[in-house]
Coordinates of C-alpha atoms in Angstrom, one line a residue:
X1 CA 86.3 166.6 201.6
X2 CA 87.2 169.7 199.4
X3 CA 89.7 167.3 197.8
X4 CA 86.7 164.7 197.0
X5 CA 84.0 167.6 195.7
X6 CA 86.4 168.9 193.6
X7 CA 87.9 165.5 191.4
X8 CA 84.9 165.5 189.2
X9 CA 85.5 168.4 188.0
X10 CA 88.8 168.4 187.7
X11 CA 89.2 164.8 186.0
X12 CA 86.8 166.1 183.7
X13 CA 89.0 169.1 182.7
X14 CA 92.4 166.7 182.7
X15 CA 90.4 164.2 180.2
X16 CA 90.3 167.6 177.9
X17 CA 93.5 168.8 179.0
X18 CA 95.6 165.6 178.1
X19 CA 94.2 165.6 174.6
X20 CA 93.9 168.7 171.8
X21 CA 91.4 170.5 173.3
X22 CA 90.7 171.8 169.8
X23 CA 89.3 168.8 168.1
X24 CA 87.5 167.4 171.0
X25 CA 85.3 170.8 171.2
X26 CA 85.0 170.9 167.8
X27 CA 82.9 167.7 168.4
X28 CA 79.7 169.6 169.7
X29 CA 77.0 166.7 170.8
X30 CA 79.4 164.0 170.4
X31 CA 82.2 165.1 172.5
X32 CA 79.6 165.6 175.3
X33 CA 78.1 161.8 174.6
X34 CA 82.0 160.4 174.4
X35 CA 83.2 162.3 178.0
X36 CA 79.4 160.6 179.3
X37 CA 80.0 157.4 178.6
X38 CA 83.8 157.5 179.8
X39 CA 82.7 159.2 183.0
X40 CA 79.9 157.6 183.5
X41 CA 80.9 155.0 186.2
X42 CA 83.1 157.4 188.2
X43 CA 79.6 159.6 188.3
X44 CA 77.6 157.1 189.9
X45 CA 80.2 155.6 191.7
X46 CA 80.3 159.0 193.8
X47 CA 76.7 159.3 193.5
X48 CA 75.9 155.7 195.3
X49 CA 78.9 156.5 197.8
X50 CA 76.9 159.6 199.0
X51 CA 74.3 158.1 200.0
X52 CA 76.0 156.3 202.6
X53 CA 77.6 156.6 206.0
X54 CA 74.0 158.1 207.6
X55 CA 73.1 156.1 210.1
X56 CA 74.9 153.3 212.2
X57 CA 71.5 152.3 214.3
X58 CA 67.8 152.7 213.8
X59 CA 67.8 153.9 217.2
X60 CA 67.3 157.9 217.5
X61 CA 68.5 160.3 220.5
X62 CA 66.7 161.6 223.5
X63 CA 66.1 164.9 223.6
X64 CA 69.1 166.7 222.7
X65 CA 70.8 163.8 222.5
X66 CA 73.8 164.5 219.6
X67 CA 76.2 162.5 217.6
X68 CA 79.1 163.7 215.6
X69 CA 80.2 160.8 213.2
X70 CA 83.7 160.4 210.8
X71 CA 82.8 158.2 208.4
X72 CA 83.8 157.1 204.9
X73 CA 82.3 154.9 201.9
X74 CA 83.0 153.6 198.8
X75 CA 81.3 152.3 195.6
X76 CA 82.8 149.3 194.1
X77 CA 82.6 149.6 190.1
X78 CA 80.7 146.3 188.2
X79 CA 83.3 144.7 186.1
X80 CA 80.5 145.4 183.2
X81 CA 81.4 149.4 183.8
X82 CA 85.0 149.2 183.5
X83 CA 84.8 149.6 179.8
X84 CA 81.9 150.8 177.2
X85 CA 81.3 150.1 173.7
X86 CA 82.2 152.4 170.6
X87 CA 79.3 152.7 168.3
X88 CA 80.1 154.4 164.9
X89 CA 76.5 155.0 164.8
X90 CA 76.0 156.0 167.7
X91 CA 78.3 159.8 166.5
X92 CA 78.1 161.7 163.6
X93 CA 81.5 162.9 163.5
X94 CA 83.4 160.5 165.5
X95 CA 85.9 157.5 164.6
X96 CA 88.2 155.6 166.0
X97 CA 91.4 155.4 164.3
X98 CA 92.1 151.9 164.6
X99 CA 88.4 150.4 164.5
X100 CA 88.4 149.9 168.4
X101 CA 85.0 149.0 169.6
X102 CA 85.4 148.7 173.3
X103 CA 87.1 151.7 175.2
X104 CA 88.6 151.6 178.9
X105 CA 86.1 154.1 181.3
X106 CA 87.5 156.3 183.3
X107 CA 87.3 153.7 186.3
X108 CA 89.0 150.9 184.3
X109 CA 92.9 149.6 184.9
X110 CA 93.7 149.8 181.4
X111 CA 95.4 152.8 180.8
X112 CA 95.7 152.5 177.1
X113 CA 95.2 156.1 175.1
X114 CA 93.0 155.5 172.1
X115 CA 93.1 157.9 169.2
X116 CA 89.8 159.2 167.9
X117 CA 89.4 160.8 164.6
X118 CA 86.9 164.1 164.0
X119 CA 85.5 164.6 160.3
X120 CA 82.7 167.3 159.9
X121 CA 81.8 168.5 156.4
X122 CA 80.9 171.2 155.6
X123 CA 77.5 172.2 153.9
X124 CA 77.5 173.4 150.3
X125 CA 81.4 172.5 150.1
X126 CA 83.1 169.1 149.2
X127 CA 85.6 169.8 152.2
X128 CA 85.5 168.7 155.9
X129 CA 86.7 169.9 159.7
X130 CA 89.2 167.5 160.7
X131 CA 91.4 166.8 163.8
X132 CA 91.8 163.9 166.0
X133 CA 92.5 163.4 169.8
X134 CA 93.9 160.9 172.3
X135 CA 91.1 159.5 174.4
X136 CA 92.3 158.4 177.9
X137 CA 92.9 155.4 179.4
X138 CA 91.4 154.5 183.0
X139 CA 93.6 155.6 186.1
X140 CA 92.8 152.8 188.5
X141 CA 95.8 150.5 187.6
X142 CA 97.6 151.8 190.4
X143 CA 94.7 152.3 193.3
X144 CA 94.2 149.6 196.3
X145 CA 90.8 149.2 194.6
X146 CA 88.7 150.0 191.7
X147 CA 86.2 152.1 194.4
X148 CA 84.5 155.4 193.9
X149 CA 85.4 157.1 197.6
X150 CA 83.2 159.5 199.5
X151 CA 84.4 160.8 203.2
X152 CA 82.0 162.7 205.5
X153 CA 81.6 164.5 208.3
X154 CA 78.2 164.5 209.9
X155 CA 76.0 166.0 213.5
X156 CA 72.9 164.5 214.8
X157 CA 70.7 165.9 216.8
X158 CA 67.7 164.5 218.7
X159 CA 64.1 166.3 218.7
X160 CA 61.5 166.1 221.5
X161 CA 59.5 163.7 218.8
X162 CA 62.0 160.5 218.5
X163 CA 63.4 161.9 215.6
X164 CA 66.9 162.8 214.6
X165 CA 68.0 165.7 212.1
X166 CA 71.4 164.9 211.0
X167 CA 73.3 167.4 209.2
X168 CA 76.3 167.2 206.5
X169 CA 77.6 170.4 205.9
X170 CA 80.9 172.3 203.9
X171 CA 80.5 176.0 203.3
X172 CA 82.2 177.1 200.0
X173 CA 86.1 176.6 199.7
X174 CA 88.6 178.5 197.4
X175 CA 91.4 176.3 196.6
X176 CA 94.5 176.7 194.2
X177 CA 93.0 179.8 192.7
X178 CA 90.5 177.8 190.6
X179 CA 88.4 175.8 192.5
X180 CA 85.6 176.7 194.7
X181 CA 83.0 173.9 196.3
X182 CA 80.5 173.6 198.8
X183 CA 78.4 170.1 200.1
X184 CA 75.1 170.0 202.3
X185 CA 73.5 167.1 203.0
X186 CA 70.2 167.0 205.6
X187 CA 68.7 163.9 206.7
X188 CA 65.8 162.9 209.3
X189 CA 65.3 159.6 210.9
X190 CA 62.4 159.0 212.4
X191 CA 61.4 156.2 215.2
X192 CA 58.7 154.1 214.6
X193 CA 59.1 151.8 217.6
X194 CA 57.1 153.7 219.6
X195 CA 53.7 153.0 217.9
X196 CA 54.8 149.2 217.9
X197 CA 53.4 148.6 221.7
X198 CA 55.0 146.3 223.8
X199 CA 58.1 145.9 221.2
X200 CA 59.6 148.9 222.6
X201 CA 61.0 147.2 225.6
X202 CA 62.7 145.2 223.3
X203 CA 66.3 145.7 222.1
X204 CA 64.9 146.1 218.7
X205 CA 64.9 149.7 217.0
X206 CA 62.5 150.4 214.1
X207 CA 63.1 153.6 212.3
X208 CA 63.0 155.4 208.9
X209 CA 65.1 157.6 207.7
X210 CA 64.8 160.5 204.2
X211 CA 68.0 162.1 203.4
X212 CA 69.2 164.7 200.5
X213 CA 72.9 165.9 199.7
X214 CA 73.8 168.7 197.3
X215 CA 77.5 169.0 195.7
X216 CA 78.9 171.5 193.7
X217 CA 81.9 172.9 192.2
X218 CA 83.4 174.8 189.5
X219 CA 86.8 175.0 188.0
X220 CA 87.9 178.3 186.7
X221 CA 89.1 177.0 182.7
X222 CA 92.1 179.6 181.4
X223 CA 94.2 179.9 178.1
X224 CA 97.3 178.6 180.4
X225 CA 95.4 174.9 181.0
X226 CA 95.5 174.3 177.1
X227 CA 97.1 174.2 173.6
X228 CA 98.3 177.5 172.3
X229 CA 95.7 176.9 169.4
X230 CA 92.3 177.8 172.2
X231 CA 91.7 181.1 173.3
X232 CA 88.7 180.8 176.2
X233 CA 86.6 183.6 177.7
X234 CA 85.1 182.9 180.2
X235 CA 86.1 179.2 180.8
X236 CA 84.4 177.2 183.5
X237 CA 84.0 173.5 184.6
X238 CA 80.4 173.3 186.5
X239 CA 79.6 170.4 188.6
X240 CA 76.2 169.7 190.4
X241 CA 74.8 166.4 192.1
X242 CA 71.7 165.8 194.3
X243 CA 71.2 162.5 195.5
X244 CA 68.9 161.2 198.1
X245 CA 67.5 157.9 199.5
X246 CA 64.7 156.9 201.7
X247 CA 65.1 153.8 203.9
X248 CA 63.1 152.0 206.8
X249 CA 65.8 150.7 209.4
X250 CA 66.3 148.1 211.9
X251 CA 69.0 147.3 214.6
X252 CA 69.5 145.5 217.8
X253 CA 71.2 147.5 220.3
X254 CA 73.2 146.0 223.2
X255 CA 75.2 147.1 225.5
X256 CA 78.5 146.2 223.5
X257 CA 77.8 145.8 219.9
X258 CA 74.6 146.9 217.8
X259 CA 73.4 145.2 214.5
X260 CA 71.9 147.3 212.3
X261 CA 70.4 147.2 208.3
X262 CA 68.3 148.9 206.5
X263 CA 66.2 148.8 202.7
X264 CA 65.3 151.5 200.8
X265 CA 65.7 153.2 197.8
X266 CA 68.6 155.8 196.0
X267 CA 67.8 158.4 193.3
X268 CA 70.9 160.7 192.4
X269 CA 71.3 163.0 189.5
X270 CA 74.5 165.0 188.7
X271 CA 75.3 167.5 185.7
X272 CA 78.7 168.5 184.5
X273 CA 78.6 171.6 182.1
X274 CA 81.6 173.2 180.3
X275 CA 81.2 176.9 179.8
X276 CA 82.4 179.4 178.1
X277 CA 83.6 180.8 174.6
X278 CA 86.6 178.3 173.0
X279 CA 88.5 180.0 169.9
X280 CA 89.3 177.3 167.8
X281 CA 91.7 176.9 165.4
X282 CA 91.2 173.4 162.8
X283 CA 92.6 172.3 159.6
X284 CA 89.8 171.7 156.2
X285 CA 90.5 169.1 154.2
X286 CA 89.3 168.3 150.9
X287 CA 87.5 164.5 149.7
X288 CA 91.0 163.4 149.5
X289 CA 92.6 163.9 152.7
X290 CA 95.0 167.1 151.8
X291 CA 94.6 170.2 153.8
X292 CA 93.7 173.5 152.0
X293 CA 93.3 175.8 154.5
X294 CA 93.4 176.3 158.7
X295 CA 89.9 178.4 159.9
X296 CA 89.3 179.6 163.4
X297 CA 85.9 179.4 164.8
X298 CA 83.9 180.4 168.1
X299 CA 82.0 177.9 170.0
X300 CA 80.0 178.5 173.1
X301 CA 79.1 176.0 176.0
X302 CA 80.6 173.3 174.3
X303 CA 79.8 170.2 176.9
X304 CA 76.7 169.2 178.6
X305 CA 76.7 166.1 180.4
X306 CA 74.2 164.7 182.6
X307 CA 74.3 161.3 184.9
X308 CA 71.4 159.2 186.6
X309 CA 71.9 156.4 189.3
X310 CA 68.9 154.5 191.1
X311 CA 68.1 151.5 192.6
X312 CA 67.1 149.5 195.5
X313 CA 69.5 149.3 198.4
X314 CA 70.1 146.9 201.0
X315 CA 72.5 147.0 204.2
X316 CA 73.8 145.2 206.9
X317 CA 76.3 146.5 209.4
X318 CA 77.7 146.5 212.9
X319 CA 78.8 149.2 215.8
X320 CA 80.8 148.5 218.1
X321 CA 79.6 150.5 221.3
X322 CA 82.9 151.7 223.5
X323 CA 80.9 154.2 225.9
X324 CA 80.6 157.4 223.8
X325 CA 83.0 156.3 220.8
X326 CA 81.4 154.1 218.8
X327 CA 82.9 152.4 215.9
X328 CA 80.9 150.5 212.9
X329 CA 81.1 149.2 209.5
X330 CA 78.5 148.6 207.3
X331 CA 78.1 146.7 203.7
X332 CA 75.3 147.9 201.0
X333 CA 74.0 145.4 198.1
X334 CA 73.0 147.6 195.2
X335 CA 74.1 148.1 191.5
X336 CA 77.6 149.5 192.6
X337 CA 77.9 147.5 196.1
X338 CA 79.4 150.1 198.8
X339 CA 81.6 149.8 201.9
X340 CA 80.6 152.1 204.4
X341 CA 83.0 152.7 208.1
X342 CA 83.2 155.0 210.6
X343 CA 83.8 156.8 213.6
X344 CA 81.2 158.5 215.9
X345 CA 80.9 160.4 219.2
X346 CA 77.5 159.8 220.4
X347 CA 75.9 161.2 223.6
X348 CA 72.1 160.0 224.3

């Protein structure tokens, strides 16, 4: 899980890292609207995949009743979000070199750099801030499939009032020196069967279910990770997502096997802010492309990206019921369809 909170953050630094940091900062608005739109299925990917995995029947404990579930899911990317378009007008101070138009995501198989070209002028002055970088190719060429992955571990507990609290929960973790993350995630499930009269001695379930989880990490950003042309102070990758969904559930429970589905509806929202003060050292050019002079300037908080994701949401799933091991697998229908399976101890 600490591996999974933390690739966010660190693909966004490593699409910085593998170009010159330099020119991409030197960017400002556009550099944040580029690194958006190349992220931008990877974000909602994860923030789709989140949101499953919370329930495996619509069925809630007894009374202390308790489940502790294994379970992981993962967000298939639209072919549509594989690549995005390249406006001119859409940036001020960006071009592509070559005139590309269409540009591999970050969640495409085309791995093909494309060169991007900066060209800011500057006021009262016939000269202009130039530099250029290599902007990434996707880095799913080599992956089983093109799927946005989200594992979770997860404890249910039943209240005297047919309800469940379910509970997803990493403390912050320090890992090679730089990163630090932290998850929680609480849910309640709710069963509604038992205003339904006789339906309740049915093997029908009928429940709802409201559920919020919180990520966030940082990555520490040092003069090491970059060119020898960027002095940072105070460098630091920030990542934040919330993303919750609300859902009325149904299952049929038998002995052996229980159906289950549910509808409902996903919000999710996630930031990704790059910190710090970035020394930057950039050629000047004059109207006719020759350099006449290298300045070094300060900028602060030079990224600020920001990702939405909603939607309806169907599933339909089934648990195999092996005593107190049970195993299930579910499928969700939605704007990045999701694979959910799992594991879970369950004691009612």
């Amino acid at each position: 899980m600490k591996k999974l909170m933390t690739l966010v953050v660190l693909l966004c630094a490593s699409t910085i890292q593998s170009q010159e940091l330099e020119s991409l900062l030197l960017a400002g608005d556009d550099a944040s609207k580029l690194t958006e739109n190349y992220m931008n299925p990877l974000m909602k990917g994860l923030l789709y995949s989140i949101n499953g995995g919370w329930y495996s029947t619509a069925k809630t404990h007894k009374k202390f009743g308790f489940d502790i579930t294994i379970s992981a899911s993962a967000s298939f990317v639209p072919n549509a979000s594989k690549n995005f378009t390249f406006n001119p007008s859409d940036y001020e101070f960006l071009v592509t070199a070559n005139g590309e138009t269409s540009l591999p995501t970050v969640m495409s198989e085309n791995n093909t750099e494309t060169t991007i070209d900066v060209r800011i002028p500057i006021d009262g002055t016939n000269t202009f801030k130039v530099g250029s970088f290599e902007m990434p190719g996707g880095i799913t060429e080599d992956f089983p499939i093109n799927a946005v992955p989200a594992p979770m571990i997860q404890v249910g507990v039943g209240l005297p009032t047919n309800t469940d609290v379910k509970l997803r929960y990493v403390p912050k973790l320090s890992f090679d020196d730089d990163v630090k993350a932290s998850l929680i995630g609480v849910g309640l499930q709710h069963d509604i069967t038992q205003y339904l009269g006789p339906i309740d001695k049915l093997p029908l379930s009928v429940s709802v279910l409201a559920a919020f989880t919180r990520l966030n990490a940082t990555y520490a950003i040092n003069d090491d990770s970059f060119s020898d042309n960027v002095a940072i102070r105070n460098g630091e990758a920030d990542f934040t997502m919330n993303a919750w969904t609300i859902q009325a559930l149904g299952s049929l429970d038998f002995k052996i096997i229980t159906l289950y589905g549910g509808f409902g509806y996903n919000q999710g929202k996630s930031e990704i802010d790059i910190k710090g003060d970035y020394n930057l050292s950039y050629d000047v050019q004059d109207s006719n492309g020759n350099t006449v002079s290298t300045i070094t300037e300060t900028i602060s908080n030079p990224v600020n990206l920001d990702f939405e994701a909603n939607g309806i949401r169907t599933t339909l799933g089934a648990r195999l019921n092996l005593g107190p091991i049970k195993i299930f697998g579910d499928y969700t229908f939605q704007k990045f369809n999701t694979l959910s399976a799992g594991l879970a101890i369950s004691i009612r």
